[in-house]
C-alpha cells in the first residue's frame, strides 16, 4: 500500500525558534500533499495544499509567513513553523494522494502525525 | 461551503452491539464521501468510501450508504469488537468553486468509539 512518513513524530522547542516537519511519500509520487492541524479531541483542520514545484495554497486564517510550506519534489513536502509560540503547539498531519490514482474520488494517505510542543 | 456534521461522542458499547455513527453533509455538486479511522497512536486510515449516490461502501464489517436525498453517509456495523475502539471521521471531497486540481478533503469533528468486553 501507499505509505506516508512524517518526521519527527514528536518535537519540543523553545518559544521563538523554528521547527521543520517533513512529510515523505515512500512508495509513490504525489504532486499534491495536504497539511492538517488537529487540536485535542477535535477534527482535522486543513491548513494548506502543497503543490510540487509551485507555491502552497493556504486556507483562510492560516498565516503563510508563519507556516512555510515547501514541496521540493514529488515525494517530499516540508512544513516549517517559524518563530513558534506556545499556541502553535498541536498535532500536525500531512496527507498525499498518488498522482496516478483516483483523481478527486481517490483516498488520501496520511502520515502518522507530528506532535509539536512549544515551551 | 462544503461541510460535514457527525454525531458527537464518545460512543460506548459492549462487544457485539450494533453501531451507528451518523454523518450528514453539505456540498455543492456531487461529492465523494469517506469514512476514515484513527486507532490509538496511529495515523488516519481509509475505512470505506462511496463516490456516487446509492453506492454502498463496506470494509471490515462496516458499511455506509451514500444517500443523496438525505445528504447522509451513516456508518454502521452489526457487531462491534474491542479492536474497533478508535476515532471515526466522516469526510467529503467535492467540486471546488475555484475548479481544477485536487479538491480538499473536509472532515467532520470525529466520533470516539469505545468498545468494552
PDB file of C-alpha atoms in Angstrom:
ATOM      1  CA  UNK A   1       0.000   0.000   0.000  1.00  0.00           C
ATOM      2  CA  UNK A   2       0.897   3.643  -0.197  1.00  0.00           C
ATOM      3  CA  UNK A   3       2.947   4.817   2.781  1.00  0.00           C
ATOM      4  CA  UNK A   4       3.397   8.343   4.028  1.00  0.00           C
ATOM      5  CA  UNK A   5       6.009   9.046   6.673  1.00  0.00           C
ATOM      6  CA  UNK A   6       6.369  12.111   8.850  1.00  0.00           C
ATOM      7  CA  UNK A   7       9.412  13.177  10.795  1.00  0.00           C
ATOM      8  CA  UNK A   8       9.837  13.980  13.597  1.00  0.00           C
ATOM      9  CA  UNK A   9       6.928  12.310  15.345  1.00  0.00           C
ATOM     10  CA  UNK A  10       7.453  14.461  18.412  1.00  0.00           C
ATOM     11  CA  UNK A  11       9.325  17.703  18.861  1.00  0.00           C
ATOM     12  CA  UNK A  12       9.692  20.066  21.775  1.00  0.00           C
ATOM     13  CA  UNK A  13      11.125  23.505  21.177  1.00  0.00           C
ATOM     14  CA  UNK A  14      11.559  26.832  22.891  1.00  0.00           C
ATOM     15  CA  UNK A  15       9.360  29.779  22.074  1.00  0.00           C
ATOM     16  CA  UNK A  16      10.803  31.861  19.237  1.00  0.00           C
ATOM     17  CA  UNK A  17      12.588  29.023  17.458  1.00  0.00           C
ATOM     18  CA  UNK A  18      11.617  27.443  14.129  1.00  0.00           C
ATOM     19  CA  UNK A  19      10.702  23.817  13.613  1.00  0.00           C
ATOM     20  CA  UNK A  20      10.635  21.846  10.365  1.00  0.00           C
ATOM     21  CA  UNK A  21       8.405  18.833   9.832  1.00  0.00           C
ATOM     22  CA  UNK A  22       8.972  16.538   6.870  1.00  0.00           C
ATOM     23  CA  UNK A  23       6.374  14.536   5.004  1.00  0.00           C
ATOM     24  CA  UNK A  24       7.529  11.841   2.612  1.00  0.00           C
ATOM     25  CA  UNK A  25       5.623   9.524   0.323  1.00  0.00           C
ATOM     26  CA  UNK A  26       7.736   6.393   0.496  1.00  0.00           C
ATOM     27  CA  UNK A  27       6.485   4.297  -2.375  1.00  0.00           C
ATOM     28  CA  UNK A  28       4.615   6.659  -4.650  1.00  0.00           C
ATOM     29  CA  UNK A  29       4.813  10.104  -6.199  1.00  0.00           C
ATOM     30  CA  UNK A  30       2.466  12.824  -5.036  1.00  0.00           C
ATOM     31  CA  UNK A  31       2.042  16.065  -6.928  1.00  0.00           C
ATOM     32  CA  UNK A  32      -0.245  17.308  -4.174  1.00  0.00           C
ATOM     33  CA  UNK A  33       0.076  16.995  -0.413  1.00  0.00           C
ATOM     34  CA  UNK A  34      -2.157  18.447   2.253  1.00  0.00           C
ATOM     35  CA  UNK A  35      -1.211  19.731   5.706  1.00  0.00           C
ATOM     36  CA  UNK A  36      -3.689  19.486   8.563  1.00  0.00           C
ATOM     37  CA  UNK A  37      -3.677  20.586  12.165  1.00  0.00           C
ATOM     38  CA  UNK A  38      -5.534  18.586  14.799  1.00  0.00           C
ATOM     39  CA  UNK A  39      -6.446  20.054  18.160  1.00  0.00           C
ATOM     40  CA  UNK A  40      -7.095  17.778  21.146  1.00  0.00           C
ATOM     41  CA  UNK A  41     -10.370  15.916  20.709  1.00  0.00           C
ATOM     42  CA  UNK A  42     -11.124  17.999  17.642  1.00  0.00           C
ATOM     43  CA  UNK A  43     -11.273  17.380  13.943  1.00  0.00           C
ATOM     44  CA  UNK A  44      -8.555  17.936  11.395  1.00  0.00           C
ATOM     45  CA  UNK A  45      -8.344  21.475  10.110  1.00  0.00           C
ATOM     46  CA  UNK A  46      -6.873  21.873   6.646  1.00  0.00           C
ATOM     47  CA  UNK A  47      -4.058  24.394   6.717  1.00  0.00           C
ATOM     48  CA  UNK A  48      -2.771  24.351   3.173  1.00  0.00           C
ATOM     49  CA  UNK A  49      -2.464  22.446  -0.047  1.00  0.00           C
ATOM     50  CA  UNK A  50       1.088  21.842  -1.168  1.00  0.00           C
ATOM     51  CA  UNK A  51       1.780  21.531  -4.891  1.00  0.00           C
ATOM     52  CA  UNK A  52       5.062  20.232  -6.224  1.00  0.00           C
ATOM     53  CA  UNK A  53       7.065  22.973  -7.859  1.00  0.00           C
ATOM     54  CA  UNK A  54       4.708  25.804  -7.006  1.00  0.00           C
ATOM     55  CA  UNK A  55       3.529  27.865  -4.078  1.00  0.00           C
ATOM     56  CA  UNK A  56       1.248  26.345  -1.500  1.00  0.00           C
ATOM     57  CA  UNK A  57      -2.392  27.358  -1.294  1.00  0.00           C
ATOM     58  CA  UNK A  58      -3.318  28.382   2.245  1.00  0.00           C
ATOM     59  CA  UNK A  59      -6.722  28.205   3.855  1.00  0.00           C
ATOM     60  CA  UNK A  60      -8.356  31.331   5.149  1.00  0.00           C
ATOM     61  CA  UNK A  61      -6.965  32.361   8.507  1.00  0.00           C
ATOM     62  CA  UNK A  62      -3.703  30.443   8.177  1.00  0.00           C
ATOM     63  CA  UNK A  63      -0.632  32.679   8.206  1.00  0.00           C
ATOM     64  CA  UNK A  64       1.576  31.788   5.262  1.00  0.00           C
ATOM     65  CA  UNK A  65       4.574  33.566   6.762  1.00  0.00           C
ATOM     66  CA  UNK A  66       4.149  31.598   9.963  1.00  0.00           C
ATOM     67  CA  UNK A  67       3.669  28.191   8.396  1.00  0.00           C
ATOM     68  CA  UNK A  68       6.090  27.872   5.499  1.00  0.00           C
ATOM     69  CA  UNK A  69       5.396  25.002   3.149  1.00  0.00           C
ATOM     70  CA  UNK A  70       7.815  23.719   0.548  1.00  0.00           C
ATOM     71  CA  UNK A  71       7.098  20.902  -1.869  1.00  0.00           C
ATOM     72  CA  UNK A  72      10.507  20.426  -3.388  1.00  0.00           C
ATOM     73  CA  UNK A  73       9.979  17.044  -5.024  1.00  0.00           C
ATOM     74  CA  UNK A  74       7.282  14.535  -5.855  1.00  0.00           C
ATOM     75  CA  UNK A  75       7.963  12.662  -2.628  1.00  0.00           C
ATOM     76  CA  UNK A  76       8.715  15.387  -0.085  1.00  0.00           C
ATOM     77  CA  UNK A  77       6.858  18.304   1.430  1.00  0.00           C
ATOM     78  CA  UNK A  78       8.011  20.262   4.466  1.00  0.00           C
ATOM     79  CA  UNK A  79       6.164  22.440   6.946  1.00  0.00           C
ATOM     80  CA  UNK A  80       8.221  24.954   8.896  1.00  0.00           C
ATOM     81  CA  UNK A  81       6.665  26.623  11.902  1.00  0.00           C
ATOM     82  CA  UNK A  82       8.557  29.873  12.219  1.00  0.00           C
ATOM     83  CA  UNK A  83       9.060  31.762  15.454  1.00  0.00           C
ATOM     84  CA  UNK A  84       6.977  29.213  17.281  1.00  0.00           C
ATOM     85  CA  UNK A  85       4.792  30.190  20.215  1.00  0.00           C
ATOM     86  CA  UNK A  86       3.000  28.021  22.766  1.00  0.00           C
ATOM     87  CA  UNK A  87      -0.285  28.461  20.894  1.00  0.00           C
ATOM     88  CA  UNK A  88       1.314  26.701  17.918  1.00  0.00           C
ATOM     89  CA  UNK A  89       1.522  23.528  19.994  1.00  0.00           C
ATOM     90  CA  UNK A  90      -0.577  20.980  18.175  1.00  0.00           C
ATOM     91  CA  UNK A  91      -0.641  17.757  16.199  1.00  0.00           C
ATOM     92  CA  UNK A  92       0.299  18.343  12.561  1.00  0.00           C
ATOM     93  CA  UNK A  93      -0.661  15.757   9.961  1.00  0.00           C
ATOM     94  CA  UNK A  94       0.203  15.526   6.309  1.00  0.00           C
ATOM     95  CA  UNK A  95      -1.528  13.548   3.599  1.00  0.00           C
ATOM     96  CA  UNK A  96      -0.840  12.736  -0.010  1.00  0.00           C
ATOM     97  CA  UNK A  97      -2.560  11.246  -2.999  1.00  0.00           C
ATOM     98  CA  UNK A  98      -0.734   9.077  -5.512  1.00  0.00           C
ATOM     99  CA  UNK A  99      -0.551  11.004  -8.762  1.00  0.00           C
ATOM    100  CA  UNK A 100      -1.783   8.055 -10.767  1.00  0.00           C
ATOM    101  CA  UNK A 101      -4.699   7.051  -8.581  1.00  0.00           C
ATOM    102  CA  UNK A 102      -8.267   8.132  -8.261  1.00  0.00           C
ATOM    103  CA  UNK A 103      -8.491  11.805  -9.120  1.00  0.00           C
ATOM    104  CA  UNK A 104     -10.903  13.602  -6.875  1.00  0.00           C
ATOM    105  CA  UNK A 105     -12.610  10.388  -5.823  1.00  0.00           C
ATOM    106  CA  UNK A 106      -9.416   8.869  -4.570  1.00  0.00           C
ATOM    107  CA  UNK A 107      -8.406   8.404  -0.985  1.00  0.00           C
ATOM    108  CA  UNK A 108      -5.630  10.304   0.681  1.00  0.00           C
ATOM    109  CA  UNK A 109      -2.867   8.546   2.591  1.00  0.00           C
ATOM    110  CA  UNK A 110      -1.911  10.047   5.891  1.00  0.00           C
ATOM    111  CA  UNK A 111       1.300  10.340   7.823  1.00  0.00           C
ATOM    112  CA  UNK A 112       1.476   9.336  11.463  1.00  0.00           C
ATOM    113  CA  UNK A 113       1.433  12.948  12.555  1.00  0.00           C
ATOM    114  CA  UNK A 114       3.933  15.167  14.354  1.00  0.00           C
ATOM    115  CA  UNK A 115       3.245  16.465  17.839  1.00  0.00           C
ATOM    116  CA  UNK A 116       4.761  19.884  18.408  1.00  0.00           C
ATOM    117  CA  UNK A 117       5.118  21.285  21.905  1.00  0.00           C
ATOM    118  CA  UNK A 118       6.362  24.840  22.251  1.00  0.00           C
ATOM    119  CA  UNK A 119       7.584  25.789  25.713  1.00  0.00           C
TER     120      UNK A 119
ATOM    121  CA  UNK B   1     -19.078  25.957   1.512  1.00  0.00           C
ATOM    122  CA  UNK B   2     -18.728  22.227   1.939  1.00  0.00           C
ATOM    123  CA  UNK B   3     -19.088  20.845   5.443  1.00  0.00           C
ATOM    124  CA  UNK B   4     -19.563  17.612   7.357  1.00  0.00           C
ATOM    125  CA  UNK B   5     -21.511  17.088  10.577  1.00  0.00           C
ATOM    126  CA  UNK B   6     -21.228  13.903  12.577  1.00  0.00           C
ATOM    127  CA  UNK B   7     -22.613  12.838  15.901  1.00  0.00           C
ATOM    128  CA  UNK B   8     -20.679  13.762  18.968  1.00  0.00           C
ATOM    129  CA  UNK B   9     -19.097  11.069  21.037  1.00  0.00           C
ATOM    130  CA  UNK B  10     -17.897   9.331  22.870  1.00  0.00           C
ATOM    131  CA  UNK B  11     -19.927   6.300  21.955  1.00  0.00           C
ATOM    132  CA  UNK B  12     -19.536   3.466  24.433  1.00  0.00           C
ATOM    133  CA  UNK B  13     -20.751  -0.011  23.513  1.00  0.00           C
ATOM    134  CA  UNK B  14     -20.429  -3.547  24.695  1.00  0.00           C
ATOM    135  CA  UNK B  15     -18.810  -6.101  22.452  1.00  0.00           C
ATOM    136  CA  UNK B  16     -21.172  -7.488  19.769  1.00  0.00           C
ATOM    137  CA  UNK B  17     -23.501  -4.468  19.994  1.00  0.00           C
ATOM    138  CA  UNK B  18     -24.825  -2.701  16.898  1.00  0.00           C
ATOM    139  CA  UNK B  19     -23.097   0.528  15.927  1.00  0.00           C
ATOM    140  CA  UNK B  20     -24.412   3.567  14.099  1.00  0.00           C
ATOM    141  CA  UNK B  21     -22.474   6.797  13.743  1.00  0.00           C
ATOM    142  CA  UNK B  22     -24.470   9.480  11.961  1.00  0.00           C
ATOM    143  CA  UNK B  23     -22.944  11.730   9.334  1.00  0.00           C
ATOM    144  CA  UNK B  24     -24.581  14.380   7.194  1.00  0.00           C
ATOM    145  CA  UNK B  25     -23.006  16.721   4.726  1.00  0.00           C
ATOM    146  CA  UNK B  26     -23.469  19.958   2.841  1.00  0.00           C
ATOM    147  CA  UNK B  27     -21.827  20.265  -0.549  1.00  0.00           C
ATOM    148  CA  UNK B  28     -22.210  21.703  -3.995  1.00  0.00           C
ATOM    149  CA  UNK B  29     -22.418  19.209  -6.805  1.00  0.00           C
ATOM    150  CA  UNK B  30     -21.698  15.548  -6.219  1.00  0.00           C
ATOM    151  CA  UNK B  31     -19.001  14.921  -3.627  1.00  0.00           C
ATOM    152  CA  UNK B  32     -17.245  11.680  -2.824  1.00  0.00           C
ATOM    153  CA  UNK B  33     -17.775  10.519   0.752  1.00  0.00           C
ATOM    154  CA  UNK B  34     -15.339   8.735   3.045  1.00  0.00           C
ATOM    155  CA  UNK B  35     -15.013   7.249   6.493  1.00  0.00           C
ATOM    156  CA  UNK B  36     -11.534   7.355   7.997  1.00  0.00           C
ATOM    157  CA  UNK B  37     -10.479   5.675  11.232  1.00  0.00           C
ATOM    158  CA  UNK B  38      -7.743   6.676  13.646  1.00  0.00           C
ATOM    159  CA  UNK B  39      -6.625   3.926  16.004  1.00  0.00           C
ATOM    160  CA  UNK B  40      -4.781   4.952  19.172  1.00  0.00           C
ATOM    161  CA  UNK B  41      -1.253   6.063  18.350  1.00  0.00           C
ATOM    162  CA  UNK B  42      -1.672   5.634  14.611  1.00  0.00           C
ATOM    163  CA  UNK B  43      -2.354   7.801  11.578  1.00  0.00           C
ATOM    164  CA  UNK B  44      -5.665   8.024   9.767  1.00  0.00           C
ATOM    165  CA  UNK B  45      -6.619   5.134   7.537  1.00  0.00           C
ATOM    166  CA  UNK B  46      -9.350   4.923   4.971  1.00  0.00           C
ATOM    167  CA  UNK B  47     -12.131   2.652   6.196  1.00  0.00           C
ATOM    168  CA  UNK B  48     -14.528   2.894   3.262  1.00  0.00           C
ATOM    169  CA  UNK B  49     -15.764   5.248   0.595  1.00  0.00           C
ATOM    170  CA  UNK B  50     -18.604   5.908  -1.855  1.00  0.00           C
ATOM    171  CA  UNK B  51     -18.311   8.084  -4.913  1.00  0.00           C
ATOM    172  CA  UNK B  52     -21.898   8.435  -6.109  1.00  0.00           C
ATOM    173  CA  UNK B  53     -25.462   8.363  -4.860  1.00  0.00           C
ATOM    174  CA  UNK B  54     -26.758   4.978  -3.639  1.00  0.00           C
ATOM    175  CA  UNK B  55     -23.271   3.494  -3.579  1.00  0.00           C
ATOM    176  CA  UNK B  56     -22.519   1.403  -0.505  1.00  0.00           C
ATOM    177  CA  UNK B  57     -19.000   1.344   0.858  1.00  0.00           C
ATOM    178  CA  UNK B  58     -18.012  -1.599   3.030  1.00  0.00           C
ATOM    179  CA  UNK B  59     -14.922  -2.885   4.788  1.00  0.00           C
ATOM    180  CA  UNK B  60     -14.144  -4.953   7.904  1.00  0.00           C
ATOM    181  CA  UNK B  61     -17.859  -5.398   8.615  1.00  0.00           C
ATOM    182  CA  UNK B  62     -18.547  -1.655   8.447  1.00  0.00           C
ATOM    183  CA  UNK B  63     -20.979  -0.233   5.899  1.00  0.00           C
ATOM    184  CA  UNK B  64     -22.186   3.181   4.804  1.00  0.00           C
ATOM    185  CA  UNK B  65     -24.590   4.130   2.016  1.00  0.00           C
ATOM    186  CA  UNK B  66     -24.411   7.404   0.107  1.00  0.00           C
ATOM    187  CA  UNK B  67     -27.900   8.908   0.460  1.00  0.00           C
ATOM    188  CA  UNK B  68     -28.255  12.000  -1.666  1.00  0.00           C
ATOM    189  CA  UNK B  69     -31.873  12.614  -0.729  1.00  0.00           C
ATOM    190  CA  UNK B  70     -30.983  12.910   2.952  1.00  0.00           C
ATOM    191  CA  UNK B  71     -27.377  14.075   2.369  1.00  0.00           C
ATOM    192  CA  UNK B  72     -26.184  11.378   4.727  1.00  0.00           C
ATOM    193  CA  UNK B  73     -23.480   8.729   4.953  1.00  0.00           C
ATOM    194  CA  UNK B  74     -24.122   6.951   8.247  1.00  0.00           C
ATOM    195  CA  UNK B  75     -21.608   4.338   9.389  1.00  0.00           C
ATOM    196  CA  UNK B  76     -22.943   1.008  10.662  1.00  0.00           C
ATOM    197  CA  UNK B  77     -21.597  -2.271  11.949  1.00  0.00           C
ATOM    198  CA  UNK B  78     -23.692  -5.170  13.107  1.00  0.00           C
ATOM    199  CA  UNK B  79     -21.402  -6.475  15.835  1.00  0.00           C
ATOM    200  CA  UNK B  80     -18.545  -4.377  17.162  1.00  0.00           C
ATOM    201  CA  UNK B  81     -15.367  -5.750  18.682  1.00  0.00           C
ATOM    202  CA  UNK B  82     -12.981  -4.317  21.244  1.00  0.00           C
ATOM    203  CA  UNK B  83     -10.469  -3.827  18.450  1.00  0.00           C
ATOM    204  CA  UNK B  84     -12.874  -1.375  16.769  1.00  0.00           C
ATOM    205  CA  UNK B  85     -12.222   1.163  19.523  1.00  0.00           C
ATOM    206  CA  UNK B  86     -10.927   4.232  17.692  1.00  0.00           C
ATOM    207  CA  UNK B  87     -11.925   7.665  16.440  1.00  0.00           C
ATOM    208  CA  UNK B  88     -14.025   7.674  13.272  1.00  0.00           C
ATOM    209  CA  UNK B  89     -14.066  10.617  10.884  1.00  0.00           C
ATOM    210  CA  UNK B  90     -16.611  11.238   8.161  1.00  0.00           C
ATOM    211  CA  UNK B  91     -15.212  13.259   5.259  1.00  0.00           C
ATOM    212  CA  UNK B  92     -16.034  14.529   1.795  1.00  0.00           C
ATOM    213  CA  UNK B  93     -14.196  15.674  -1.307  1.00  0.00           C
ATOM    214  CA  UNK B  94     -16.277  17.808  -3.580  1.00  0.00           C
ATOM    215  CA  UNK B  95     -16.064  20.077  -6.569  1.00  0.00           C
ATOM    216  CA  UNK B  96     -14.219  23.258  -5.858  1.00  0.00           C
ATOM    217  CA  UNK B  97     -15.769  26.606  -6.657  1.00  0.00           C
ATOM    218  CA  UNK B  98     -12.346  27.528  -7.989  1.00  0.00           C
ATOM    219  CA  UNK B  99     -12.211  24.495 -10.254  1.00  0.00           C
ATOM    220  CA  UNK B 100      -9.215  22.430 -11.245  1.00  0.00           C
ATOM    221  CA  UNK B 101      -6.731  20.382  -9.296  1.00  0.00           C
ATOM    222  CA  UNK B 102      -7.371  18.010  -6.443  1.00  0.00           C
ATOM    223  CA  UNK B 103     -10.128  19.095  -4.138  1.00  0.00           C
ATOM    224  CA  UNK B 104      -9.891  19.421  -0.401  1.00  0.00           C
ATOM    225  CA  UNK B 105     -10.822  16.606   1.936  1.00  0.00           C
ATOM    226  CA  UNK B 106     -13.135  18.113   4.552  1.00  0.00           C
ATOM    227  CA  UNK B 107     -13.548  16.256   7.847  1.00  0.00           C
ATOM    228  CA  UNK B 108     -16.277  16.046  10.432  1.00  0.00           C
ATOM    229  CA  UNK B 109     -15.397  16.508  14.088  1.00  0.00           C
ATOM    230  CA  UNK B 110     -14.739  12.831  14.688  1.00  0.00           C
ATOM    231  CA  UNK B 111     -16.556  10.352  16.927  1.00  0.00           C
ATOM    232  CA  UNK B 112     -14.683   8.368  19.530  1.00  0.00           C
ATOM    233  CA  UNK B 113     -15.881   4.782  19.900  1.00  0.00           C
ATOM    234  CA  UNK B 114     -15.036   2.731  22.975  1.00  0.00           C
ATOM    235  CA  UNK B 115     -15.992  -0.943  22.961  1.00  0.00           C
ATOM    236  CA  UNK B 116     -15.872  -2.891  26.215  1.00  0.00           C
ATOM    237  CA  UNK B 117     -15.691  -6.680  26.593  1.00  0.00           C
TER     238      UNK B 117
END
